[in-house]
CSV table of C-alpha atoms in Angstrom, one decimal:
chain,number,residue,atom,x,y,z
A,1,UNK,CA,130.4,128.0,40.4
A,2,UNK,CA,129.4,124.9,38.5
A,3,UNK,CA,127.9,122.3,40.8
A,4,UNK,CA,129.3,118.9,40.6
A,5,UNK,CA,127.3,115.7,41.1
A,6,UNK,CA,129.9,114.3,43.4
A,7,UNK,CA,129.3,117.2,46.0
A,8,UNK,CA,125.8,116.0,46.8
A,9,UNK,CA,126.8,112.3,46.7
A,10,UNK,CA,129.7,113.0,49.0
A,11,UNK,CA,127.5,114.9,51.5
A,12,UNK,CA,125.0,112.1,51.4
A,13,UNK,CA,127.7,109.7,52.5
A,14,UNK,CA,129.0,112.1,55.1
A,15,UNK,CA,125.5,112.6,56.5
A,16,UNK,CA,125.0,108.9,56.8
A,17,UNK,CA,128.3,108.6,58.6
A,18,UNK,CA,127.2,111.5,60.9
A,19,UNK,CA,124.0,109.6,61.7
A,20,UNK,CA,125.9,106.4,62.5
A,21,UNK,CA,128.1,108.4,64.9
A,22,UNK,CA,125.1,109.9,66.7
A,23,UNK,CA,123.3,106.5,67.0
A,24,UNK,CA,126.6,105.0,68.4
A,25,UNK,CA,127.0,107.7,70.9
A,26,UNK,CA,123.4,107.4,72.1
A,27,UNK,CA,123.8,103.7,72.5
A,28,UNK,CA,127.1,104.1,74.3
A,29,UNK,CA,125.8,106.7,76.8
A,30,UNK,CA,122.7,104.6,77.6
A,31,UNK,CA,124.8,101.6,78.3
A,32,UNK,CA,127.5,103.5,80.2
A,33,UNK,CA,125.0,105.2,82.5
A,34,UNK,CA,123.4,101.9,83.1
A,35,UNK,CA,119.9,103.5,82.9
A,36,UNK,CA,116.9,101.4,83.5
A,37,UNK,CA,116.2,100.5,80.0
A,38,UNK,CA,114.6,97.3,78.8
A,39,UNK,CA,117.6,95.6,77.1
A,40,UNK,CA,115.3,93.8,74.7
A,41,UNK,CA,113.7,97.1,73.7
A,42,UNK,CA,117.1,98.7,73.3
A,43,UNK,CA,118.3,95.8,71.1
A,44,UNK,CA,115.1,96.1,68.9
A,45,UNK,CA,115.7,99.9,68.5
A,46,UNK,CA,119.3,99.5,67.6
A,47,UNK,CA,118.4,96.7,65.2
A,48,UNK,CA,115.8,99.0,63.4
A,49,UNK,CA,118.3,101.8,63.2
A,50,UNK,CA,120.9,99.5,61.9
A,51,UNK,CA,118.6,98.2,59.2
A,52,UNK,CA,117.7,101.7,58.2
A,53,UNK,CA,121.4,102.6,57.9
A,54,UNK,CA,121.9,99.6,55.7
A,55,UNK,CA,119.0,100.6,53.4
A,56,UNK,CA,120.3,104.1,53.2
A,57,UNK,CA,123.8,102.8,52.3
A,58,UNK,CA,122.2,100.7,49.5
A,59,UNK,CA,120.4,103.8,48.3
A,60,UNK,CA,123.5,105.9,48.1
A,61,UNK,CA,125.4,103.1,46.4
A,62,UNK,CA,122.7,102.8,43.8
A,63,UNK,CA,123.0,106.5,43.0
A,64,UNK,CA,126.7,106.1,42.6
A,65,UNK,CA,126.3,103.2,40.3
A,66,UNK,CA,123.7,104.9,38.2
A,67,UNK,CA,126.0,107.9,37.8
A,68,UNK,CA,129.1,105.8,37.0
A,69,UNK,CA,127.3,103.4,34.6
A,70,UNK,CA,124.8,106.0,33.2
A,71,UNK,CA,122.2,103.3,33.6
A,72,UNK,CA,119.1,103.0,35.9
A,73,UNK,CA,118.7,100.2,38.4
A,74,UNK,CA,114.9,99.9,38.7
A,75,UNK,CA,115.1,97.4,41.6
A,76,UNK,CA,117.1,99.8,43.7
A,77,UNK,CA,115.2,103.1,42.8
A,78,UNK,CA,113.1,102.9,46.0
A,79,UNK,CA,116.2,102.8,48.2
A,80,UNK,CA,117.8,105.8,46.4
A,81,UNK,CA,114.6,107.8,46.8
A,82,UNK,CA,114.5,106.9,50.5
A,83,UNK,CA,118.1,108.0,51.0
A,84,UNK,CA,117.4,111.4,49.4
A,85,UNK,CA,114.2,112.0,51.4
A,86,UNK,CA,115.7,111.0,54.8
A,87,UNK,CA,119.2,112.3,54.4
A,88,UNK,CA,118.6,115.6,52.4
A,89,UNK,CA,118.0,117.8,55.5
A,90,UNK,CA,121.1,116.3,57.1
A,91,UNK,CA,123.3,117.0,54.0
A,92,UNK,CA,122.4,120.7,54.4
A,93,UNK,CA,123.5,120.6,58.1
A,94,UNK,CA,126.7,118.6,57.2
A,95,UNK,CA,127.5,121.1,54.4
A,96,UNK,CA,127.0,124.0,56.8
A,97,UNK,CA,129.4,122.5,59.3
A,98,UNK,CA,132.0,122.0,56.5
A,99,UNK,CA,131.5,125.6,55.3
A,100,UNK,CA,129.9,124.7,52.0
A,101,UNK,CA,127.5,127.2,50.5
A,102,UNK,CA,123.8,126.0,50.7
A,103,UNK,CA,123.3,127.2,47.1
A,104,UNK,CA,126.1,125.0,45.9
A,105,UNK,CA,124.6,121.9,47.7
A,106,UNK,CA,121.2,122.5,46.2
A,107,UNK,CA,122.6,123.0,42.7
A,108,UNK,CA,124.5,119.7,43.0
A,109,UNK,CA,121.3,118.0,44.3
A,110,UNK,CA,119.4,119.3,41.2
A,111,UNK,CA,122.1,118.1,38.9
A,112,UNK,CA,122.1,114.6,40.4
A,113,UNK,CA,118.2,114.5,40.2
A,114,UNK,CA,118.4,115.6,36.5
A,115,UNK,CA,121.0,113.0,35.7
A,116,UNK,CA,119.0,110.2,37.4
A,117,UNK,CA,115.9,111.2,35.4
A,118,UNK,CA,118.0,111.2,32.2
A,119,UNK,CA,119.4,107.7,32.8
A,120,UNK,CA,116.0,106.4,33.6
A,121,UNK,CA,114.8,107.3,30.2
A,122,UNK,CA,111.1,107.8,31.0
A,123,UNK,CA,108.5,107.1,28.4
A,124,UNK,CA,106.1,110.0,28.6
A,125,UNK,CA,103.7,111.5,26.1
A,126,UNK,CA,104.0,115.3,25.5
A,127,UNK,CA,100.4,115.8,26.8
A,128,UNK,CA,101.4,114.2,30.1
A,129,UNK,CA,104.3,116.7,30.7
A,130,UNK,CA,103.7,119.8,32.8
A,131,UNK,CA,106.0,122.8,32.4
A,132,UNK,CA,105.7,124.5,35.9
A,133,UNK,CA,106.9,128.1,35.9
A,134,UNK,CA,107.2,130.6,38.8
A,135,UNK,CA,105.2,133.8,38.8
A,136,UNK,CA,108.4,135.8,39.0
A,137,UNK,CA,109.0,135.1,35.3
A,138,UNK,CA,106.2,137.4,34.5
A,139,UNK,CA,107.0,141.0,34.0
A,140,UNK,CA,106.3,142.8,37.2
A,141,UNK,CA,104.4,145.5,35.5
A,142,UNK,CA,102.0,143.2,33.7
A,143,UNK,CA,98.4,143.4,34.8
A,144,UNK,CA,97.2,140.1,33.3
A,145,UNK,CA,96.4,137.2,35.7
A,146,UNK,CA,98.2,134.3,34.1
A,147,UNK,CA,98.1,132.1,37.2
A,148,UNK,CA,94.3,132.0,36.8
A,149,UNK,CA,94.5,131.3,33.0
A,150,UNK,CA,97.7,131.1,31.0
A,151,UNK,CA,95.7,132.2,27.9
A,152,UNK,CA,95.5,135.7,29.5
A,153,UNK,CA,99.1,136.1,28.4
A,154,UNK,CA,99.3,138.5,25.4
A,155,UNK,CA,102.9,137.4,24.5
A,156,UNK,CA,104.1,141.1,24.4
A,157,UNK,CA,107.7,139.9,24.6
A,158,UNK,CA,108.6,141.7,27.9
A,159,UNK,CA,109.1,138.4,29.6
A,160,UNK,CA,109.5,134.7,28.7
A,161,UNK,CA,106.0,133.6,29.6
A,162,UNK,CA,104.9,134.2,26.0
A,163,UNK,CA,107.7,132.1,24.6
A,164,UNK,CA,106.9,129.3,27.1
A,165,UNK,CA,103.3,129.5,26.1
A,166,UNK,CA,104.2,129.1,22.5
A,167,UNK,CA,106.6,126.3,23.3
A,168,UNK,CA,103.9,124.3,25.2
A,169,UNK,CA,101.4,124.8,22.4
A,170,UNK,CA,103.8,123.6,19.8
A,171,UNK,CA,104.8,120.5,21.7
A,172,UNK,CA,101.4,119.7,23.3
A,173,UNK,CA,102.6,120.1,26.8
A,174,UNK,CA,100.7,121.7,29.7
A,175,UNK,CA,102.0,125.1,31.0
A,176,UNK,CA,101.2,126.3,34.5
A,177,UNK,CA,102.4,129.4,36.3
A,178,UNK,CA,102.4,129.2,40.1
A,179,UNK,CA,102.8,131.8,42.8
A,180,UNK,CA,104.3,129.3,45.3
A,181,UNK,CA,104.6,125.7,46.4
A,182,UNK,CA,100.9,125.4,47.5
A,183,UNK,CA,99.5,126.4,44.1
A,184,UNK,CA,102.2,124.2,42.3
A,185,UNK,CA,101.1,121.1,44.3
A,186,UNK,CA,97.4,121.9,43.4
A,187,UNK,CA,98.3,122.0,39.7
A,188,UNK,CA,100.1,118.7,40.0
A,189,UNK,CA,97.2,117.1,41.9
A,190,UNK,CA,94.6,118.4,39.4
A,191,UNK,CA,96.5,117.6,36.2
A,192,UNK,CA,98.2,114.4,37.3
A,193,UNK,CA,101.2,114.8,35.0
A,194,UNK,CA,103.6,111.9,34.4
A,195,UNK,CA,106.5,114.2,34.1
A,196,UNK,CA,107.4,117.8,35.1
A,197,UNK,CA,109.7,120.4,33.8
A,198,UNK,CA,110.1,122.8,36.7
A,199,UNK,CA,111.6,126.3,36.6
A,200,UNK,CA,112.7,127.9,39.8
A,201,UNK,CA,115.6,129.0,42.0
A,202,UNK,CA,117.7,126.5,43.8
A,203,UNK,CA,115.6,126.5,47.0
A,204,UNK,CA,112.2,126.1,45.4
A,205,UNK,CA,113.5,123.6,42.8
A,206,UNK,CA,115.0,121.3,45.4
A,207,UNK,CA,111.9,121.4,47.6
A,208,UNK,CA,109.7,120.9,44.5
A,209,UNK,CA,111.6,117.9,43.4
A,210,UNK,CA,111.1,116.3,46.8
A,211,UNK,CA,107.4,117.2,46.9
A,212,UNK,CA,106.8,115.5,43.6
A,213,UNK,CA,107.7,112.1,45.0
A,214,UNK,CA,107.8,109.4,42.4
A,215,UNK,CA,107.0,111.8,39.5
A,216,UNK,CA,110.2,112.5,37.5
A,217,UNK,CA,111.1,116.2,37.5
A,218,UNK,CA,113.7,118.0,35.3
A,219,UNK,CA,114.8,121.1,37.1
A,220,UNK,CA,115.8,124.2,35.2
A,221,UNK,CA,117.3,127.0,37.2
A,222,UNK,CA,116.0,130.5,36.5
A,223,UNK,CA,118.1,133.5,35.9
A,224,UNK,CA,117.9,136.4,38.3
A,225,UNK,CA,119.4,139.6,36.7
A,226,UNK,CA,117.2,141.8,38.9
A,227,UNK,CA,117.7,139.7,42.1
A,228,UNK,CA,115.4,136.9,43.5
A,229,UNK,CA,111.7,136.8,42.9
A,230,UNK,CA,111.3,139.7,40.5
A,231,UNK,CA,111.6,139.8,36.7
A,232,UNK,CA,113.5,136.6,36.4
A,233,UNK,CA,114.5,134.8,33.2
A,234,UNK,CA,114.9,131.4,31.8
A,235,UNK,CA,116.6,129.8,28.8
A,236,UNK,CA,114.1,128.3,26.3
A,237,UNK,CA,117.0,126.1,25.0
A,238,UNK,CA,117.3,124.6,28.5
A,239,UNK,CA,113.5,124.0,28.5
A,240,UNK,CA,113.8,122.2,25.2
A,241,UNK,CA,116.7,120.1,26.3
A,242,UNK,CA,114.7,119.0,29.4
A,243,UNK,CA,111.7,118.3,27.2
A,244,UNK,CA,113.7,116.2,24.8
A,245,UNK,CA,115.0,114.1,27.7
A,246,UNK,CA,111.6,113.6,29.2
A,247,UNK,CA,109.3,113.2,26.2
A,248,UNK,CA,109.2,109.8,24.5
A,249,UNK,CA,106.1,109.3,22.4
A,250,UNK,CA,104.6,105.8,22.7
């Protein structure tokens, strides 16, 4: 099933509404039970939560406007990022309650993220772009340690690592292969890229996009003909499309 951007945006709005209902119920119960609660403190807490709801609403609306207008709104980007970070876990819960598959929600989130990166039109040199690939792309029978040094890849053609290595060399990008999130974060910290093209499954891509923070990430889903985490595949054409969106020489 093809994920639609509106699925994630709709769940963001639904999650915010869910949060408002919970806040309202807590306030109602406290008042009705007439608990010994400092009214000034209660008013301050409700005011803070109300302000947060307002900021999150602005963040969601900025995402909607960016998608509709295909144009970035720099002054509101902080709010949209805040809405994603705070409400993302709640969108998964809301989706589960509504019977929506987690995989479809994550795909929609990745699609929204890629679209936002596209409309932002980042200006990034090729040498500042990191292609971050998962270790499961490597042929499972290969004995060469490419996570230590990508130059150990012999480009035998049994997996896509050789093609990715060639692509990175031709375009001047940095290619790294990670065994998991910890190593991926280390590569990002050590190389300080200004843009990332990340290859992974829905779960790892969505968490990686969030971990990257303000660094723009173009997510490319891997293919899993042999099931998850073993001898996976990726389209080099999709990598090139992501690269062309992200790379703007200055």
